[in-house]
Amino acid sequence: MSEIDDSNLRLARRIVEAACGLLVISGAGMSAECGIQTFRRPGDDGAWDQAAQQLATPEGFQREPQHVWSWYRRRRLQALAAQPHAGYTALASWEQRAPVFVVTQNVDGLHARAGSSRVVELHGSLHRFKCAAQSHAITDGCDQDVVPRCSICGSYVRPAVVWFGEYVPDAAISGAAEALEAAQAVLLVGTSLVVNTPGGLLRSAARRGLPIIEVNPDPALPRPADAQVSGHLPPATTVLAGPAGVVLPRLLA
Ligand code: BV8
């Protein structure tokens, strides 16, 4: 496990303690210590990401609805069996000091289960369902192995997640923008930033001059020193290069 630089931790602590509102942008790495696989792991053969690219798409569902349904059902059961780690509870507890706005790419529902009260799920949720043809909200009969049919229009039922090639819903985009408006600092946790969704939020935060703290054993943002060569992503103000379940409780003690 990479050592956390004490001076970076002290700077990060000063930043969060001074912030009257904290925007947390999280990705799959936030749930890695809960036993939920990330999409892209260093040294991985990318099999998981290849699967996601094939199955987490409207075309994949149209091609093989039962296979995609089973894949999501396995992930949902895994998420329900997972327990939020100490990093999740540290974020929820910080709400006693200042508003914490979570904007997550994750669909596992763990932030809310850990007690965070302001959560925007950019990519939807494993625990909500809709029909493929007309997005009728479906609440019954989704705990089965065989892909269900919509009782209204008869089309297949799918998880209410945002697939690759689908737009993030306007409500999530505006929720994230409101969170940014109310924040004075950004905590970026456990995302490779390979998916484009959080990029715009980070660029807006940088334009507003908000400090950005990245928590990741394998940081994704450019270092301040590389800022002039970085592409479309702003540099981190400081980086805590360690796992979320260890770093967040120390940062938010
Ligand atoms: C869209 C739900 C417009 C489903 C997911 C530019 C413009 C427009 C589109 C694109 C574009 N560039 C690319 C695209 C297409 C695409 C995209 O981004 N593709 C990528 C793969 C290149 N984007 C889209 O389609 C988005 N829609 O742009 O709409 C549009 C519409 C039509 C046509 C054109 C444009 C919608 C994307 C949403 C996809 N849905 N999830 C499901 O879950 O099945 S994304 C999926 O990846 C998950 O939600 C996951 O959270 C997310 C992002 O990955 P990360 O969270 O970053 O996870 P990853 O595994 O990559 O990294 C883990 C990180 O954790 C690592 O950094 C690691 O170091 C770190 N880590 C590991 N352990 C720990 C840790 N950190 C802390 N602690 C630890 N212990």
mmCIF file of C-alpha atoms and ligand atoms in Angstrom:
data_model
loop_
_atom_site.group_PDB
_atom_site.id
_atom_site.type_symbol
_atom_site.label_atom_id
_atom_site.label_comp_id
_atom_site.label_asym_id
_atom_site.label_seq_id
_atom_site.Cartn_x
_atom_site.Cartn_y
_atom_site.Cartn_z
ATOM 1 C CA MET A 1 0.000 0.000 0.000
ATOM 2 C CA SER A 2 1.505 3.411 -0.955
ATOM 3 C CA GLU A 3 2.512 5.591 2.018
ATOM 4 C CA ILE A 4 0.423 8.744 2.491
ATOM 5 C CA ASP A 5 2.587 11.872 2.475
ATOM 6 C CA ASP A 6 2.088 13.633 5.844
ATOM 7 C CA SER A 7 2.525 17.147 4.451
ATOM 8 C CA ASN A 8 -0.097 16.416 1.775
ATOM 9 C CA LEU A 9 -2.410 15.091 4.494
ATOM 10 C CA ARG A 10 -1.945 18.251 6.587
ATOM 11 C CA LEU A 11 -2.662 20.469 3.562
ATOM 12 C CA ALA A 12 -5.722 18.381 2.648
ATOM 13 C CA ARG A 13 -6.996 18.599 6.239
ATOM 14 C CA ARG A 14 -6.663 22.390 6.216
ATOM 15 C CA ILE A 15 -8.614 22.508 2.939
ATOM 16 C CA VAL A 16 -11.541 20.342 4.104
ATOM 17 C CA GLU A 17 -11.740 22.033 7.536
ATOM 18 C CA ALA A 18 -11.961 25.444 5.881
ATOM 19 C CA ALA A 19 -14.638 24.335 3.390
ATOM 20 C CA CYS A 20 -18.252 25.261 4.281
ATOM 21 C CA GLY A 21 -19.349 22.698 1.693
ATOM 22 C CA LEU A 22 -17.508 19.624 0.389
ATOM 23 C CA LEU A 23 -18.118 18.136 -3.090
ATOM 24 C CA VAL A 24 -17.128 14.459 -3.229
ATOM 25 C CA ILE A 25 -16.784 12.929 -6.724
ATOM 26 C CA SER A 26 -16.405 9.177 -6.416
ATOM 27 C CA GLY A 27 -15.804 6.216 -8.711
ATOM 28 C CA ALA A 28 -15.468 2.464 -8.544
ATOM 29 C CA GLY A 29 -12.315 2.647 -6.375
ATOM 30 C CA MET A 30 -14.501 3.934 -3.529
ATOM 31 C CA SER A 31 -16.049 0.449 -3.344
ATOM 32 C CA ALA A 32 -12.920 -1.625 -4.075
ATOM 33 C CA GLU A 33 -12.303 -2.308 -0.352
ATOM 34 C CA CYS A 34 -15.915 -3.475 -0.054
ATOM 35 C CA GLY A 35 -15.056 -6.306 -2.427
ATOM 36 C CA ILE A 36 -16.739 -4.747 -5.466
ATOM 37 C CA GLN A 37 -14.510 -5.012 -8.527
ATOM 38 C CA THR A 38 -13.354 -1.854 -10.234
ATOM 39 C CA PHE A 39 -13.671 -1.557 -14.009
ATOM 40 C CA ARG A 40 -10.032 -0.932 -14.793
ATOM 41 C CA ARG A 41 -7.352 -2.319 -12.509
ATOM 42 C CA PRO A 42 -3.641 -1.643 -13.016
ATOM 43 C CA GLY A 43 -2.091 -4.751 -14.556
ATOM 44 C CA ASP A 44 -5.528 -6.153 -15.188
ATOM 45 C CA ASP A 45 -6.147 -7.798 -18.526
ATOM 46 C CA GLY A 46 -9.102 -5.445 -18.860
ATOM 47 C CA ALA A 47 -11.483 -8.373 -19.051
ATOM 48 C CA TRP A 48 -13.883 -6.699 -16.684
ATOM 49 C CA ASP A 49 -13.827 -3.467 -18.650
ATOM 50 C CA GLN A 50 -14.240 -5.388 -21.907
ATOM 51 C CA ALA A 51 -17.296 -7.074 -20.410
ATOM 52 C CA ALA A 52 -18.641 -3.725 -19.257
ATOM 53 C CA GLN A 53 -18.087 -2.218 -22.701
ATOM 54 C CA GLN A 54 -19.982 -5.123 -24.280
ATOM 55 C CA LEU A 55 -22.789 -5.551 -21.746
ATOM 56 C CA ALA A 56 -23.291 -2.024 -20.335
ATOM 57 C CA THR A 57 -24.779 -0.776 -23.620
ATOM 58 C CA PRO A 58 -28.277 -0.630 -25.179
ATOM 59 C CA GLU A 59 -26.953 -2.750 -28.061
ATOM 60 C CA GLY A 60 -25.661 -5.395 -25.648
ATOM 61 C CA PHE A 61 -29.037 -5.586 -23.903
ATOM 62 C CA GLN A 62 -30.914 -5.755 -27.204
ATOM 63 C CA ARG A 63 -28.569 -8.531 -28.381
ATOM 64 C CA GLU A 64 -28.691 -10.648 -25.230
ATOM 65 C CA PRO A 65 -31.196 -9.356 -22.642
ATOM 66 C CA GLN A 66 -30.987 -12.441 -20.415
ATOM 67 C CA HIS A 67 -27.146 -12.368 -20.254
ATOM 68 C CA VAL A 68 -27.103 -8.662 -19.423
ATOM 69 C CA TRP A 69 -29.897 -9.085 -16.847
ATOM 70 C CA SER A 70 -27.976 -11.928 -15.161
ATOM 71 C CA TRP A 71 -24.754 -9.857 -15.100
ATOM 72 C CA TYR A 72 -26.529 -6.997 -13.363
ATOM 73 C CA ARG A 73 -28.362 -9.321 -10.999
ATOM 74 C CA ARG A 74 -25.026 -10.778 -9.858
ATOM 75 C CA ARG A 75 -23.634 -7.252 -9.348
ATOM 76 C CA ARG A 76 -26.773 -6.178 -7.457
ATOM 77 C CA LEU A 77 -26.609 -9.145 -5.087
ATOM 78 C CA GLN A 78 -22.889 -8.429 -4.539
ATOM 79 C CA ALA A 79 -23.650 -4.759 -3.778
ATOM 80 C CA LEU A 80 -26.417 -5.729 -1.331
ATOM 81 C CA ALA A 81 -24.034 -8.120 0.457
ATOM 82 C CA ALA A 82 -21.233 -5.513 0.630
ATOM 83 C CA GLN A 83 -20.683 -3.379 3.729
ATOM 84 C CA PRO A 84 -19.619 0.298 3.391
ATOM 85 C CA HIS A 85 -16.040 0.683 4.722
ATOM 86 C CA ALA A 86 -14.780 3.306 7.201
ATOM 87 C CA GLY A 87 -14.182 5.778 4.369
ATOM 88 C CA TYR A 88 -17.882 5.797 3.559
ATOM 89 C CA THR A 89 -18.849 6.370 7.185
ATOM 90 C CA ALA A 90 -16.214 9.103 7.533
ATOM 91 C CA LEU A 91 -17.843 10.984 4.635
ATOM 92 C CA ALA A 92 -21.304 10.547 6.176
ATOM 93 C CA SER A 93 -20.078 11.671 9.632
ATOM 94 C CA TRP A 94 -18.433 14.799 8.165
ATOM 95 C CA GLU A 95 -21.984 16.073 7.515
ATOM 96 C CA GLN A 96 -22.082 17.025 11.216
ATOM 97 C CA ARG A 97 -19.419 19.639 10.423
ATOM 98 C CA ALA A 98 -20.429 20.852 6.961
ATOM 99 C CA PRO A 99 -22.693 19.879 4.055
ATOM 100 C CA VAL A 100 -21.193 17.015 2.026
ATOM 101 C CA PHE A 101 -22.460 16.652 -1.557
ATOM 102 C CA VAL A 102 -21.663 13.248 -3.065
ATOM 103 C CA VAL A 103 -21.688 12.965 -6.867
ATOM 104 C CA THR A 104 -20.911 9.346 -7.666
ATOM 105 C CA GLN A 105 -20.358 7.358 -10.862
ATOM 106 C CA ASN A 106 -21.112 4.218 -8.888
ATOM 107 C CA VAL A 107 -24.405 2.356 -9.085
ATOM 108 C CA ASP A 108 -24.018 0.207 -5.937
ATOM 109 C CA GLY A 109 -25.901 2.510 -3.531
ATOM 110 C CA LEU A 110 -23.217 2.309 -0.805
ATOM 111 C CA HIS A 111 -22.912 6.072 -0.138
ATOM 112 C CA ALA A 112 -26.586 6.314 0.847
ATOM 113 C CA ARG A 113 -26.412 3.078 2.827
ATOM 114 C CA ALA A 114 -23.481 4.521 4.805
ATOM 115 C CA GLY A 115 -25.624 7.552 5.747
ATOM 116 C CA SER A 116 -24.655 10.234 3.215
ATOM 117 C CA SER A 117 -27.788 12.356 2.810
ATOM 118 C CA ARG A 118 -26.972 14.247 -0.402
ATOM 119 C CA VAL A 119 -26.077 11.758 -3.162
ATOM 120 C CA VAL A 120 -26.321 12.302 -6.931
ATOM 121 C CA GLU A 121 -25.974 9.016 -8.874
ATOM 122 C CA LEU A 122 -24.643 10.174 -12.255
ATOM 123 C CA HIS A 123 -24.905 6.686 -13.729
ATOM 124 C CA GLY A 124 -28.143 5.590 -12.030
ATOM 125 C CA SER A 125 -28.565 2.608 -9.720
ATOM 126 C CA LEU A 126 -28.504 -1.201 -9.700
ATOM 127 C CA HIS A 127 -31.457 -0.997 -7.306
ATOM 128 C CA ARG A 128 -33.871 0.821 -9.637
ATOM 129 C CA PHE A 129 -35.485 -0.612 -12.779
ATOM 130 C CA LYS A 130 -37.294 0.590 -15.892
ATOM 131 C CA CYS A 131 -38.554 -0.975 -19.093
ATOM 132 C CA ALA A 132 -36.393 -0.790 -22.197
ATOM 133 C CA ALA A 133 -39.030 0.567 -24.585
ATOM 134 C CA GLN A 134 -40.727 3.367 -22.638
ATOM 135 C CA SER A 135 -38.789 3.711 -19.366
ATOM 136 C CA HIS A 136 -41.832 2.788 -17.272
ATOM 137 C CA ALA A 137 -40.590 2.653 -13.646
ATOM 138 C CA ILE A 138 -40.730 -0.978 -12.508
ATOM 139 C CA THR A 139 -40.807 -1.879 -8.828
ATOM 140 C CA ASP A 140 -42.173 -5.451 -8.754
ATOM 141 C CA GLY A 141 -40.763 -8.739 -9.950
ATOM 142 C CA CYS A 142 -37.163 -7.545 -10.271
ATOM 143 C CA ASP A 143 -35.701 -10.092 -7.868
ATOM 144 C CA GLN A 144 -35.800 -12.938 -10.329
ATOM 145 C CA ASP A 145 -33.229 -14.704 -12.473
ATOM 146 C CA VAL A 146 -35.230 -14.531 -15.694
ATOM 147 C CA VAL A 147 -35.311 -11.095 -17.314
ATOM 148 C CA PRO A 148 -38.819 -9.700 -16.574
ATOM 149 C CA ARG A 149 -41.251 -8.041 -18.947
ATOM 150 C CA CYS A 150 -42.957 -4.672 -18.379
ATOM 151 C CA SER A 151 -46.570 -5.172 -17.257
ATOM 152 C CA ILE A 152 -47.577 -2.013 -19.172
ATOM 153 C CA CYS A 153 -45.908 -2.341 -22.565
ATOM 154 C CA GLY A 154 -44.437 -5.851 -22.533
ATOM 155 C CA SER A 155 -40.841 -4.788 -23.292
ATOM 156 C CA TYR A 156 -37.914 -6.191 -21.341
ATOM 157 C CA VAL A 157 -37.091 -4.715 -17.929
ATOM 158 C CA ARG A 158 -33.539 -3.348 -17.450
ATOM 159 C CA PRO A 159 -31.605 -1.767 -14.595
ATOM 160 C CA ALA A 160 -32.060 2.041 -14.386
ATOM 161 C CA VAL A 161 -28.357 2.676 -15.021
ATOM 162 C CA VAL A 162 -26.731 4.904 -17.670
ATOM 163 C CA TRP A 163 -25.115 2.703 -20.300
ATOM 164 C CA PHE A 164 -22.205 3.638 -22.555
ATOM 165 C CA GLY A 165 -23.608 5.693 -25.405
ATOM 166 C CA GLU A 166 -26.538 6.915 -23.256
ATOM 167 C CA TYR A 167 -26.872 10.418 -21.884
ATOM 168 C CA VAL A 168 -26.565 11.131 -18.193
ATOM 169 C CA PRO A 169 -30.085 12.281 -17.143
ATOM 170 C CA ASP A 170 -30.611 16.063 -16.906
ATOM 171 C CA ALA A 171 -31.699 15.736 -13.263
ATOM 172 C CA ALA A 172 -28.314 14.223 -12.362
ATOM 173 C CA ILE A 173 -26.429 16.870 -14.350
ATOM 174 C CA SER A 174 -28.308 19.702 -12.600
ATOM 175 C CA GLY A 175 -27.945 18.026 -9.207
ATOM 176 C CA ALA A 176 -24.191 17.860 -9.722
ATOM 177 C CA ALA A 177 -24.088 21.519 -10.809
ATOM 178 C CA GLU A 178 -25.998 22.593 -7.680
ATOM 179 C CA ALA A 179 -23.577 20.586 -5.529
ATOM 180 C CA LEU A 180 -20.650 22.347 -7.193
ATOM 181 C CA GLU A 181 -22.273 25.748 -6.564
ATOM 182 C CA ALA A 182 -22.514 25.002 -2.841
ATOM 183 C CA ALA A 183 -18.991 23.591 -2.445
ATOM 184 C CA GLN A 184 -15.718 25.240 -1.486
ATOM 185 C CA ALA A 185 -13.516 22.173 -2.028
ATOM 186 C CA VAL A 186 -13.541 18.964 -4.087
ATOM 187 C CA LEU A 187 -12.586 15.477 -2.906
ATOM 188 C CA LEU A 188 -12.003 13.173 -5.931
ATOM 189 C CA VAL A 189 -12.009 9.562 -4.753
ATOM 190 C CA GLY A 190 -11.304 6.318 -6.581
ATOM 191 C CA THR A 191 -11.824 7.141 -10.229
ATOM 192 C CA SER A 192 -9.564 6.626 -13.232
ATOM 193 C CA LEU A 193 -11.424 9.424 -15.083
ATOM 194 C CA VAL A 194 -11.481 7.160 -18.148
ATOM 195 C CA VAL A 195 -15.236 7.724 -18.418
ATOM 196 C CA ASN A 196 -15.961 11.286 -19.548
ATOM 197 C CA THR A 197 -18.807 12.048 -17.129
ATOM 198 C CA PRO A 198 -16.948 13.711 -14.205
ATOM 199 C CA GLY A 199 -14.571 15.681 -16.455
ATOM 200 C CA GLY A 200 -16.875 18.662 -16.945
ATOM 201 C CA LEU A 201 -17.527 18.971 -13.215
ATOM 202 C CA LEU A 202 -13.792 18.975 -12.461
ATOM 203 C CA ARG A 203 -13.102 21.606 -15.129
ATOM 204 C CA SER A 204 -15.895 23.815 -13.696
ATOM 205 C CA ALA A 205 -14.493 23.385 -10.188
ATOM 206 C CA ALA A 206 -11.037 24.433 -11.391
ATOM 207 C CA ARG A 207 -12.492 27.465 -13.191
ATOM 208 C CA ARG A 208 -14.101 28.482 -9.887
ATOM 209 C CA GLY A 209 -10.706 28.139 -8.209
ATOM 210 C CA LEU A 210 -11.817 25.305 -5.903
ATOM 211 C CA PRO A 211 -8.992 23.189 -4.429
ATOM 212 C CA ILE A 212 -9.124 19.553 -5.593
ATOM 213 C CA ILE A 213 -7.873 16.757 -3.332
ATOM 214 C CA GLU A 214 -7.408 13.398 -5.063
ATOM 215 C CA VAL A 215 -7.584 10.160 -3.050
ATOM 216 C CA ASN A 216 -6.327 7.236 -5.139
ATOM 217 C CA PRO A 217 -3.424 4.754 -4.871
ATOM 218 C CA ASP A 218 -2.918 5.387 -8.600
ATOM 219 C CA PRO A 219 -3.838 9.086 -9.042
ATOM 220 C CA ALA A 220 -5.549 10.104 -12.302
ATOM 221 C CA LEU A 221 -5.251 13.898 -12.257
ATOM 222 C CA PRO A 222 -2.113 15.675 -13.511
ATOM 223 C CA ARG A 223 0.310 16.749 -10.821
ATOM 224 C CA PRO A 224 0.469 20.541 -10.272
ATOM 225 C CA ALA A 225 3.936 20.458 -11.825
ATOM 226 C CA ASP A 226 2.502 18.818 -14.982
ATOM 227 C CA ALA A 227 -0.364 21.299 -15.192
ATOM 228 C CA GLN A 228 1.017 23.064 -18.216
ATOM 229 C CA VAL A 229 1.217 19.790 -20.142
ATOM 230 C CA SER A 230 -2.040 18.313 -18.936
ATOM 231 C CA GLY A 231 -4.877 17.794 -21.405
ATOM 232 C CA HIS A 232 -8.487 18.454 -20.511
ATOM 233 C CA LEU A 233 -8.210 17.716 -16.775
ATOM 234 C CA PRO A 234 -7.114 20.232 -14.099
ATOM 235 C CA PRO A 235 -4.224 19.377 -11.785
ATOM 236 C CA ALA A 236 -4.876 18.183 -8.231
ATOM 237 C CA THR A 237 -4.122 20.703 -5.468
ATOM 238 C CA THR A 238 -2.832 17.794 -3.424
ATOM 239 C CA VAL A 239 -2.835 14.013 -3.730
ATOM 240 C CA LEU A 240 -3.321 11.392 -0.993
ATOM 241 C CA ALA A 241 -2.001 8.293 -2.739
ATOM 242 C CA GLY A 242 -3.682 5.566 -0.740
ATOM 243 C CA PRO A 243 -6.881 3.515 -0.485
ATOM 244 C CA ALA A 244 -10.119 5.344 0.343
ATOM 245 C CA GLY A 245 -10.918 3.096 3.302
ATOM 246 C CA VAL A 246 -7.625 4.122 4.956
ATOM 247 C CA VAL A 247 -7.169 7.721 3.764
ATOM 248 C CA LEU A 248 -10.668 9.139 4.318
ATOM 249 C CA PRO A 249 -10.917 8.230 8.027
ATOM 250 C CA ARG A 250 -7.483 9.861 8.584
ATOM 251 C CA LEU A 251 -8.394 12.934 6.512
ATOM 252 C CA LEU A 252 -11.838 13.384 8.083
ATOM 253 C CA ALA A 253 -10.903 12.415 11.650
HETATM 254 C C1 BV8 B 1 -22.176 10.206 -22.759
HETATM 255 C C2 BV8 B 1 -23.178 2.433 -15.249
HETATM 256 C C3 BV8 B 1 -23.092 11.641 -24.445
HETATM 257 C C4 BV8 B 1 -23.337 1.077 -15.864
HETATM 258 C C5 BV8 B 1 -21.204 3.450 -16.292
HETATM 259 C C6 BV8 B 1 -16.641 12.083 -25.140
HETATM 260 C C7 BV8 B 1 -17.876 12.630 -25.394
HETATM 261 C C8 BV8 B 1 -19.011 11.839 -25.393
HETATM 262 C C9 BV8 B 1 -18.940 10.480 -25.104
HETATM 263 C C10 BV8 B 1 -17.718 9.952 -24.856
HETATM 264 C C11 BV8 B 1 -16.583 10.721 -24.890
HETATM 265 N N1 BV8 B 1 -15.530 9.930 -24.633
HETATM 266 C C12 BV8 B 1 -15.976 8.678 -24.430
HETATM 267 C C13 BV8 B 1 -17.314 8.657 -24.572
HETATM 268 C C14 BV8 B 1 -18.197 7.479 -24.450
HETATM 269 C C15 BV8 B 1 -18.366 6.997 -23.003
HETATM 270 C C16 BV8 B 1 -17.061 6.868 -22.285
HETATM 271 O O1 BV8 B 1 -16.710 7.704 -21.449
HETATM 272 N N2 BV8 B 1 -16.339 5.779 -22.604
HETATM 273 C C17 BV8 B 1 -15.069 5.504 -21.953
HETATM 274 C C18 BV8 B 1 -14.987 4.027 -21.601
HETATM 275 C C19 BV8 B 1 -13.966 5.909 -22.912
HETATM 276 N N3 BV8 B 1 -19.233 7.850 -22.224
HETATM 277 C C20 BV8 B 1 -20.563 7.670 -22.275
HETATM 278 O O2 BV8 B 1 -21.120 6.935 -23.060
HETATM 279 C C21 BV8 B 1 -21.376 8.506 -21.279
HETATM 280 N N4 BV8 B 1 -22.438 9.163 -21.998
HETATM 281 O O3 BV8 B 1 -21.074 10.637 -22.935
HETATM 282 O O4 BV8 B 1 -23.321 10.773 -23.331
HETATM 283 C C22 BV8 B 1 -23.126 10.790 -25.671
HETATM 284 C C23 BV8 B 1 -24.210 9.942 -25.876
HETATM 285 C C24 BV8 B 1 -24.252 9.185 -27.069
HETATM 286 C C25 BV8 B 1 -23.209 9.244 -27.976
HETATM 287 C C26 BV8 B 1 -22.094 10.054 -27.726
HETATM 288 C C27 BV8 B 1 -22.066 10.833 -26.573
HETATM 289 C C28 BV8 B 1 -22.056 7.607 -20.266
HETATM 290 C C29 BV8 B 1 -21.022 6.804 -19.498
HETATM 291 C C30 BV8 B 1 -21.723 6.020 -18.358
HETATM 292 C C31 BV8 B 1 -21.366 4.543 -18.469
HETATM 293 N N5 BV8 B 1 -21.905 3.824 -17.314
HETATM 294 N N6 BV8 B 1 -21.766 2.819 -15.237
HETATM 295 C C32 BV8 B 1 -22.637 0.007 -15.074
HETATM 296 O O5 BV8 B 1 -22.042 0.284 -14.011
HETATM 297 O O6 BV8 B 1 -22.714 -1.147 -15.535
HETATM 298 S S1 BV8 B 1 -19.572 3.816 -16.242
HETATM 299 C C33 BV8 B 1 -18.703 2.752 -15.217
HETATM 300 O O7 BV8 B 1 -17.358 3.229 -15.265
HETATM 301 C C34 BV8 B 1 -19.035 2.802 -13.723
HETATM 302 O O8 BV8 B 1 -20.068 3.680 -13.361
HETATM 303 C C35 BV8 B 1 -17.698 3.299 -13.123
HETATM 304 O O9 BV8 B 1 -17.838 3.985 -11.934
HETATM 305 C C36 BV8 B 1 -17.339 4.180 -14.228
HETATM 306 C C37 BV8 B 1 -16.127 4.931 -14.342
HETATM 307 O O10 BV8 B 1 -15.019 4.157 -13.975
HETATM 308 P P1 BV8 B 1 -14.290 4.523 -12.596
HETATM 309 O O11 BV8 B 1 -15.327 4.782 -11.565
HETATM 310 O O12 BV8 B 1 -13.292 5.582 -12.814
HETATM 311 O O13 BV8 B 1 -13.622 3.146 -12.246
HETATM 312 P P2 BV8 B 1 -12.291 2.518 -12.868
HETATM 313 O O14 BV8 B 1 -12.369 1.060 -12.643
HETATM 314 O O15 BV8 B 1 -12.048 3.054 -14.242
HETATM 315 O O16 BV8 B 1 -11.133 3.132 -11.948
HETATM 316 C C38 BV8 B 1 -11.059 2.764 -10.605
HETATM 317 C C39 BV8 B 1 -10.126 3.750 -9.934
HETATM 318 O O17 BV8 B 1 -10.118 3.478 -8.532
HETATM 319 C C40 BV8 B 1 -8.688 3.652 -10.409
HETATM 320 O O18 BV8 B 1 -8.171 4.953 -10.607
HETATM 321 C C41 BV8 B 1 -7.956 2.986 -9.236
HETATM 322 O O19 BV8 B 1 -6.625 3.432 -9.113
HETATM 323 C C42 BV8 B 1 -8.778 3.473 -8.077
HETATM 324 N N7 BV8 B 1 -8.770 2.602 -6.886
HETATM 325 C C43 BV8 B 1 -8.622 1.254 -6.841
HETATM 326 N N8 BV8 B 1 -8.703 0.837 -5.545
HETATM 327 C C44 BV8 B 1 -8.916 1.956 -4.787
HETATM 328 C C45 BV8 B 1 -8.966 3.076 -5.633
HETATM 329 N N9 BV8 B 1 -9.161 4.328 -5.181
HETATM 330 C C46 BV8 B 1 -9.313 4.482 -3.848
HETATM 331 N N10 BV8 B 1 -9.284 3.455 -2.969
HETATM 332 C C47 BV8 B 1 -9.090 2.191 -3.399
HETATM 333 N N11 BV8 B 1 -9.051 1.174 -2.519
#
